[in-house]
Coordinates of C-alpha atoms in Angstrom, one line a residue:
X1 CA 110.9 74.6 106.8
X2 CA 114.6 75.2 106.7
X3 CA 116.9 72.7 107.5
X4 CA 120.2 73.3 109.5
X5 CA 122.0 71.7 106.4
X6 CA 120.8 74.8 104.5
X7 CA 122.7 77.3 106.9
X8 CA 125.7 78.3 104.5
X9 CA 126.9 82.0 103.5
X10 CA 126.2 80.9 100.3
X11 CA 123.7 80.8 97.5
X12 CA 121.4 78.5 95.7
X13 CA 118.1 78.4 94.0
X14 CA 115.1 79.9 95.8
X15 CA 111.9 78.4 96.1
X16 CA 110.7 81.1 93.8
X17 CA 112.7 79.7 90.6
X18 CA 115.0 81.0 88.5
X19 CA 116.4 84.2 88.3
X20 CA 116.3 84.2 92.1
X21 CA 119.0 82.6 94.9
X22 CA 118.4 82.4 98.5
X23 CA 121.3 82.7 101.6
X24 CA 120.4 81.6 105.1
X25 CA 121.8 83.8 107.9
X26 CA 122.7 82.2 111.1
X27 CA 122.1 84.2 113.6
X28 CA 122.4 84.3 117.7
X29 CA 120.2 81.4 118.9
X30 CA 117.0 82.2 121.5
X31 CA 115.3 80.6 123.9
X32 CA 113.4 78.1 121.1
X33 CA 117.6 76.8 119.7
X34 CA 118.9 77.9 116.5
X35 CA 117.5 81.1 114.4
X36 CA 118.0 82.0 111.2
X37 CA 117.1 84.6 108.6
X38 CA 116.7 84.2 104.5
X39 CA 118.1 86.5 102.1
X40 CA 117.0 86.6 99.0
X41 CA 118.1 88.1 95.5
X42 CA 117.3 89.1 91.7
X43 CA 120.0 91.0 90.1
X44 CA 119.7 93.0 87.4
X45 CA 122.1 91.2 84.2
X46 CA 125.5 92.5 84.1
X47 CA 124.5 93.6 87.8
X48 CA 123.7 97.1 89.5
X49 CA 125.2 99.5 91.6
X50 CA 122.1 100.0 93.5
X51 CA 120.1 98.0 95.6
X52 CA 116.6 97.7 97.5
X53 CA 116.1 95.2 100.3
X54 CA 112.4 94.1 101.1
X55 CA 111.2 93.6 104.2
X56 CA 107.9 91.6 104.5
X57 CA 105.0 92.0 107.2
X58 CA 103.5 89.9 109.7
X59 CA 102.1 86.8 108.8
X60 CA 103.9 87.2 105.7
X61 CA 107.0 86.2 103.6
X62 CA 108.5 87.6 99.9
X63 CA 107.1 86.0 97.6
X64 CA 105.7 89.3 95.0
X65 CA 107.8 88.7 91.9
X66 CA 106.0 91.7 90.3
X67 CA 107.8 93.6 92.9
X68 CA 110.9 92.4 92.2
X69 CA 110.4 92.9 88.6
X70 CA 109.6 96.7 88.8
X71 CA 113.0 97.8 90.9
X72 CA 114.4 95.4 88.5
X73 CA 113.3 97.3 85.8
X74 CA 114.1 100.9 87.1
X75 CA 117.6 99.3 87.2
X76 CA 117.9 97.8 91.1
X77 CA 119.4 94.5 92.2
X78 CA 116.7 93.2 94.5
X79 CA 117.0 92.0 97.7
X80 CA 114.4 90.4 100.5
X81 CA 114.8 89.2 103.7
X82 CA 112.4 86.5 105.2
X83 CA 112.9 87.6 109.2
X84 CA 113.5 85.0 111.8
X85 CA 110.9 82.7 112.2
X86 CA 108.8 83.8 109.0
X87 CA 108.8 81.9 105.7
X88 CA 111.9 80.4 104.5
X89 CA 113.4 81.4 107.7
X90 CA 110.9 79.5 109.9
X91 CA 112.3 76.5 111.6
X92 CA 111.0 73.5 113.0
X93 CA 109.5 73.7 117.0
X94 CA 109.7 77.4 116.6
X95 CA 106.4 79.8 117.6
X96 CA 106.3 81.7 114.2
X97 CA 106.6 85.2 113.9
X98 CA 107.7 85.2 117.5
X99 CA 109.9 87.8 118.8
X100 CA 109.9 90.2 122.1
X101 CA 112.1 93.3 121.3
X102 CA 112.0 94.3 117.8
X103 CA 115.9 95.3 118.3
X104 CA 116.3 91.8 117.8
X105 CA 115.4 92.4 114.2
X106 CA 118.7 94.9 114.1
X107 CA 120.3 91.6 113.8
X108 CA 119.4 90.2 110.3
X109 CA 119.2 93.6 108.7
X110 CA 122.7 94.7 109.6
X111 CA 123.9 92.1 108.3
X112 CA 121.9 92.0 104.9
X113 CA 122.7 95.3 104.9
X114 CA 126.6 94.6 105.1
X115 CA 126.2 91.8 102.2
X116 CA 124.5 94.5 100.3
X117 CA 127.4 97.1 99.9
X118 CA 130.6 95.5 101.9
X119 CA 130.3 91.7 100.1
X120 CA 128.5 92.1 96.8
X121 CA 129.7 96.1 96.5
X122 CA 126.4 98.2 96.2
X123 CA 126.8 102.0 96.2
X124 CA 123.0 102.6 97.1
X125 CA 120.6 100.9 99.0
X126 CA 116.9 101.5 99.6
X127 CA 115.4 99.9 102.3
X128 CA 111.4 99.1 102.0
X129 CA 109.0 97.3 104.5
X130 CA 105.5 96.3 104.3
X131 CA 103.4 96.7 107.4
X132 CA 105.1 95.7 110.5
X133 CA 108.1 95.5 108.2
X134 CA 107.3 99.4 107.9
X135 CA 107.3 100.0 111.6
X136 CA 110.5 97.6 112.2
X137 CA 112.4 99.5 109.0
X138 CA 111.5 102.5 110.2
X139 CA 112.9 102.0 113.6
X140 CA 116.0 100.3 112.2
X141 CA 116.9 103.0 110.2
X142 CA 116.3 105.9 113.1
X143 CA 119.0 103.7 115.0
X144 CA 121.6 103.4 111.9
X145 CA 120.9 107.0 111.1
X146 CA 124.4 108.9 110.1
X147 CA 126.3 105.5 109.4
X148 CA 125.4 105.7 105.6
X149 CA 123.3 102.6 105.9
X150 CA 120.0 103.6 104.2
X151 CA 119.8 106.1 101.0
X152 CA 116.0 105.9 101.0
X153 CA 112.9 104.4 102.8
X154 CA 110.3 103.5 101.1
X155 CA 107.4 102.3 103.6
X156 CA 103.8 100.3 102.3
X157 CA 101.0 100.3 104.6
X158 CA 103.4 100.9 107.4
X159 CA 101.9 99.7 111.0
X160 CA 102.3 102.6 113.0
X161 CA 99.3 102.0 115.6
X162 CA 96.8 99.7 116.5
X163 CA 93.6 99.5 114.2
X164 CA 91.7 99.7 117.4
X165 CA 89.2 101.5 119.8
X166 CA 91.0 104.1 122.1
X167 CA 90.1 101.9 124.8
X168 CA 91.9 98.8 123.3
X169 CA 94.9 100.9 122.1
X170 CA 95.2 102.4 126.1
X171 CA 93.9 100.4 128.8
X172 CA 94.4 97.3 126.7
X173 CA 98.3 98.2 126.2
X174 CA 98.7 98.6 129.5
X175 CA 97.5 95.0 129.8
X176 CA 99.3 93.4 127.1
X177 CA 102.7 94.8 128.7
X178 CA 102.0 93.4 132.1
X179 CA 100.7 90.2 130.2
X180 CA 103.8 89.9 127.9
X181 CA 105.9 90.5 131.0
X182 CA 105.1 87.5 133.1
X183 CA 103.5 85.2 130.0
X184 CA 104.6 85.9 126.5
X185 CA 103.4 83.5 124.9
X186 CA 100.1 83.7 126.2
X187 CA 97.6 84.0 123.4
X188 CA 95.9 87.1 123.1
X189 CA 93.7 87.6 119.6
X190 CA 94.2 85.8 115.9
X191 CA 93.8 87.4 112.6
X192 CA 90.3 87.5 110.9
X193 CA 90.4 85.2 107.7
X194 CA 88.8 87.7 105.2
X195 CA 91.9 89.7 103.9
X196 CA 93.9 86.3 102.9
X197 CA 91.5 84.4 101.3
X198 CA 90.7 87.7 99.1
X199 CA 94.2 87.7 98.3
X200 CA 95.0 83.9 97.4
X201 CA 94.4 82.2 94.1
X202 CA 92.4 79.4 96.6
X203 CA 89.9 82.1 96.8
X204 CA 89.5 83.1 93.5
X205 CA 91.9 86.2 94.3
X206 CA 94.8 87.0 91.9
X207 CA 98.2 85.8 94.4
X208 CA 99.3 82.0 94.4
X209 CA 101.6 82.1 97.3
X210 CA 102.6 79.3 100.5
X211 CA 99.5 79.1 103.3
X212 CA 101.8 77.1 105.5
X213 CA 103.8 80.6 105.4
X214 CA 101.1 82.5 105.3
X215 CA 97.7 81.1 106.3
X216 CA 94.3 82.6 105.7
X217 CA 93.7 82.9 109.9
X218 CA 97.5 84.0 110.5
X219 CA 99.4 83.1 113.3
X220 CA 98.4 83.4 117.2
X221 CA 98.7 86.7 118.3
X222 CA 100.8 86.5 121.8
X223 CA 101.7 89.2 124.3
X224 CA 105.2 88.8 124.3
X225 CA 105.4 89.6 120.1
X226 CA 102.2 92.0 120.6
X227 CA 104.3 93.9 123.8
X228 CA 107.1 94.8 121.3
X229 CA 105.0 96.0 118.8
X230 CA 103.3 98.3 121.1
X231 CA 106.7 99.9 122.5
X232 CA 107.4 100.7 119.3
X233 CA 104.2 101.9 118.3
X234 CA 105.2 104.2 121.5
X235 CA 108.8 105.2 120.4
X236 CA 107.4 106.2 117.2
X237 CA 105.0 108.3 118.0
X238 CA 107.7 110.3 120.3
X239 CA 109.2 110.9 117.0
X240 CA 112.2 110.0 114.8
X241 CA 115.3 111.4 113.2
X242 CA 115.0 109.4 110.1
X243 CA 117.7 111.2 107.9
X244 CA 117.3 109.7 104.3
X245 CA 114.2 110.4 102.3
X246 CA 110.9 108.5 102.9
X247 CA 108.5 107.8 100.6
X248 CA 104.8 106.9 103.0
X249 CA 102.0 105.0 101.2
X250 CA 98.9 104.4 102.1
X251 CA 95.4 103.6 101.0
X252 CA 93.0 106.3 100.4
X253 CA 90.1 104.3 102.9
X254 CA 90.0 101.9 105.4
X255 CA 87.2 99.5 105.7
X256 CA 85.9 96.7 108.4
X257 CA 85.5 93.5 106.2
X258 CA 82.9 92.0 108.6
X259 CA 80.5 95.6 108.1
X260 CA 81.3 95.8 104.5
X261 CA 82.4 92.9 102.7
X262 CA 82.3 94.6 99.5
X263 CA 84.9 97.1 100.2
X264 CA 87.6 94.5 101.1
X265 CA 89.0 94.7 97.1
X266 CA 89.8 98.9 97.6
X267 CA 90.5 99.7 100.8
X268 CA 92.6 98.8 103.8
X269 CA 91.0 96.3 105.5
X270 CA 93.9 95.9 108.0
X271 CA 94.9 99.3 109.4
X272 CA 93.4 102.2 109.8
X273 CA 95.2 104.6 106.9
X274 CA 94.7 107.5 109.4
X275 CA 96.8 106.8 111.8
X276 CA 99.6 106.5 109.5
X277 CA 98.6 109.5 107.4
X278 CA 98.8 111.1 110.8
X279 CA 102.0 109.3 111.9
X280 CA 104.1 110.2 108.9
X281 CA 105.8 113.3 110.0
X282 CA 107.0 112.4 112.7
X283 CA 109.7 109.7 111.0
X284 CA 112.0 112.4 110.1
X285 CA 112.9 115.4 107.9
X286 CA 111.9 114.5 104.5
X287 CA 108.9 112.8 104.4
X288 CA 106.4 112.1 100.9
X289 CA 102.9 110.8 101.9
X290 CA 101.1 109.3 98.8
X291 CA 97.2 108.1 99.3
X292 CA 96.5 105.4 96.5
X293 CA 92.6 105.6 95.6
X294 CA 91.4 101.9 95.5
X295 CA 94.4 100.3 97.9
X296 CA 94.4 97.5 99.6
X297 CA 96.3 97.0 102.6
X298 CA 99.5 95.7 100.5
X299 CA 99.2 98.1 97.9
X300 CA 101.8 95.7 95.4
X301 CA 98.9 93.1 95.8
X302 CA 96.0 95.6 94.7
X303 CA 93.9 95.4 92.0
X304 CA 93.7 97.4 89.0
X305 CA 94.2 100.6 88.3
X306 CA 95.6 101.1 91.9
X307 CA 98.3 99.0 91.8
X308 CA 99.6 100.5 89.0
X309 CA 99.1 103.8 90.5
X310 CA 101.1 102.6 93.5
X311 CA 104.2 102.0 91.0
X312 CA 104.0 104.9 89.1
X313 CA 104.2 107.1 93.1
X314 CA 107.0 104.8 93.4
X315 CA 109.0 105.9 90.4
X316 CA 108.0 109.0 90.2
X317 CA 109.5 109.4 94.0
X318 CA 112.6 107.0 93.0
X319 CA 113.6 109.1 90.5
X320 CA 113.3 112.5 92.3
X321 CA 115.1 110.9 95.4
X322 CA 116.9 108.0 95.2
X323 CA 120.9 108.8 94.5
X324 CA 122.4 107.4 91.5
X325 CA 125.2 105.2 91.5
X326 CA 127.8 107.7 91.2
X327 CA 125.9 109.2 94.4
X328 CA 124.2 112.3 92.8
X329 CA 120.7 112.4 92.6

């Protein structure tokens, strides 16, 4: 957990080692005392003109070096924020992941954001979120569009609708808002345990990475948390005006781990890839969708040959959209 002590505009080492530093955000306390958020760097020696923030999803923290290592390479300071009340960022007494409006949000990443290219001077910054970071980035960005925030969006598995029945993803909505209205932290559904302990080295999977940050089983899903998901789930769908290029990637299959356990290690076990096949075109003007054969729901974490598919897109794509430091593409 963080400690209050910790809470400085400055750096120091990050649980991850060397090579990376760590800077606690203070930011507006809630209902639950004190919030903070963690950002956290690699910079490329000599340092970069450009930049990429990550932005995790839910039931999840930074913790993929790999990641780090390939913008790195391609010539990118690095840059990941642990949100509010996730990972390094998750303070005692508070309900993890917790969070009603994902405005909120808007908080930490204008102000990483402002680090980024006001304090540490970066001409070009892409912005890329996993999951429900994908949904919360995307939104972000709709709302900073024209201020010459975001050069590029790059989204993984993005969480643009429930993986649901239409029934569930209706009538159960309809429920969930009344429910997060008048009890928001009432608990409404948990994660299955499949998809982690694939992933973790505890498992035999290929990741060693905190379970106190990210357990097997998740967090408790509430209505408050799962009411602000939904409403933007519902702005999205309306359509955005995303003005920066976006890079969409998916898995080529999604799969129910429970049905058929042996598809957990190449498909999307999470979310159904259709809906955000579907869902892409409506973020803005320029939008690349790129279906990875043998995904997995974080397509950084998949095995081989797909994840290095998944980086090769996401070159490829870099270097046809992302602006150079002098600006020009």
């Amino acid at each position: 957990m963080t400690t209050m002590a910790e809470q400085q505009g400055t750096y120091r080492e990050d649980v991850l080692g060397p090579g990376y530093e760590a800077r606690t955000l203070p930011l507006r306390p809630d209902d639950e005392g004190d919030v903070v958020a963690t950002l956290v760097r690699r910079r490329v020696p000599g340092g970069s003109r450009r930049a990429v923030l990550y932005v995790h999803g839910f039931v999840d923290y930074f913790f993929q070096t790999h990641l780090a290592d390939a913008w790195h390479d391609a010539g990118f300071d690095f840059y990941a924020l642990d949100l509010r009340k996730y990972g390094r960022s998750l303070l005692e007494d508070q309900t993890p992941n917790y969070i009603t409006s994902l405005e909120d949000y808007d908080e930490e990443l204008d102000e990483a954001a402002r680090i980024i290219r006001e304090d540490e001077r970066h001409e070009v910054l892409v912005v890329m979120g996993h999951s429900t970071g994908g949904l919360v980035t995307s939104l972000w960005a709709h709302r900073r569009r024209g201020q010459g925030i975001v050069d590029a969006l790059v989204l993984n598995s993005p969480w643009f609708d429930l993986n649901a029945s239409l029934f569930q993803r209706t009538v159960g909505t309809a429920a969930v808002h009344r429910l997060g209205t008048l009890r928001p932290r009432a608990v409404v559904g948990k994660l299955g345990t499949a998809y982690g302990r694939y992933l973790h080295r505890e498992g035999g999977g290929e990741w060693d990475y905190d379970l106190a940050w990210k357990p097997h089983g998740g967090f408790p899903v509430v209505a408050g948390w799962l009411r602000a998901i939904r409403r933007g789930h519902a702005e999205l769908n309306r359509g955005l005006a995303i003005d920066c290029p976006v890079l969409v990637a998916c898995s080529d299959a999604t799969s129910d781990p429970a049905k058929e356990p042996g598809r957990i290690s190449s498909t999307d076990v999470v979310l159904d890839v259709a809906h955000i096949a579907g869902r892409a075109p409506r973020l803005g003007r320029l939008v690349t969708l790129v279906r990875i054969a043998g995904g997995i729901h974080d397509l950084a974490l998949s095995p081989e040959p797909a994840r290095s598919a998944f980086f090769s897109e996401l070159a490829r794509w870099q270097q046809a959209y992302v602006p150079g430091a002098d600006g020009e593409a």
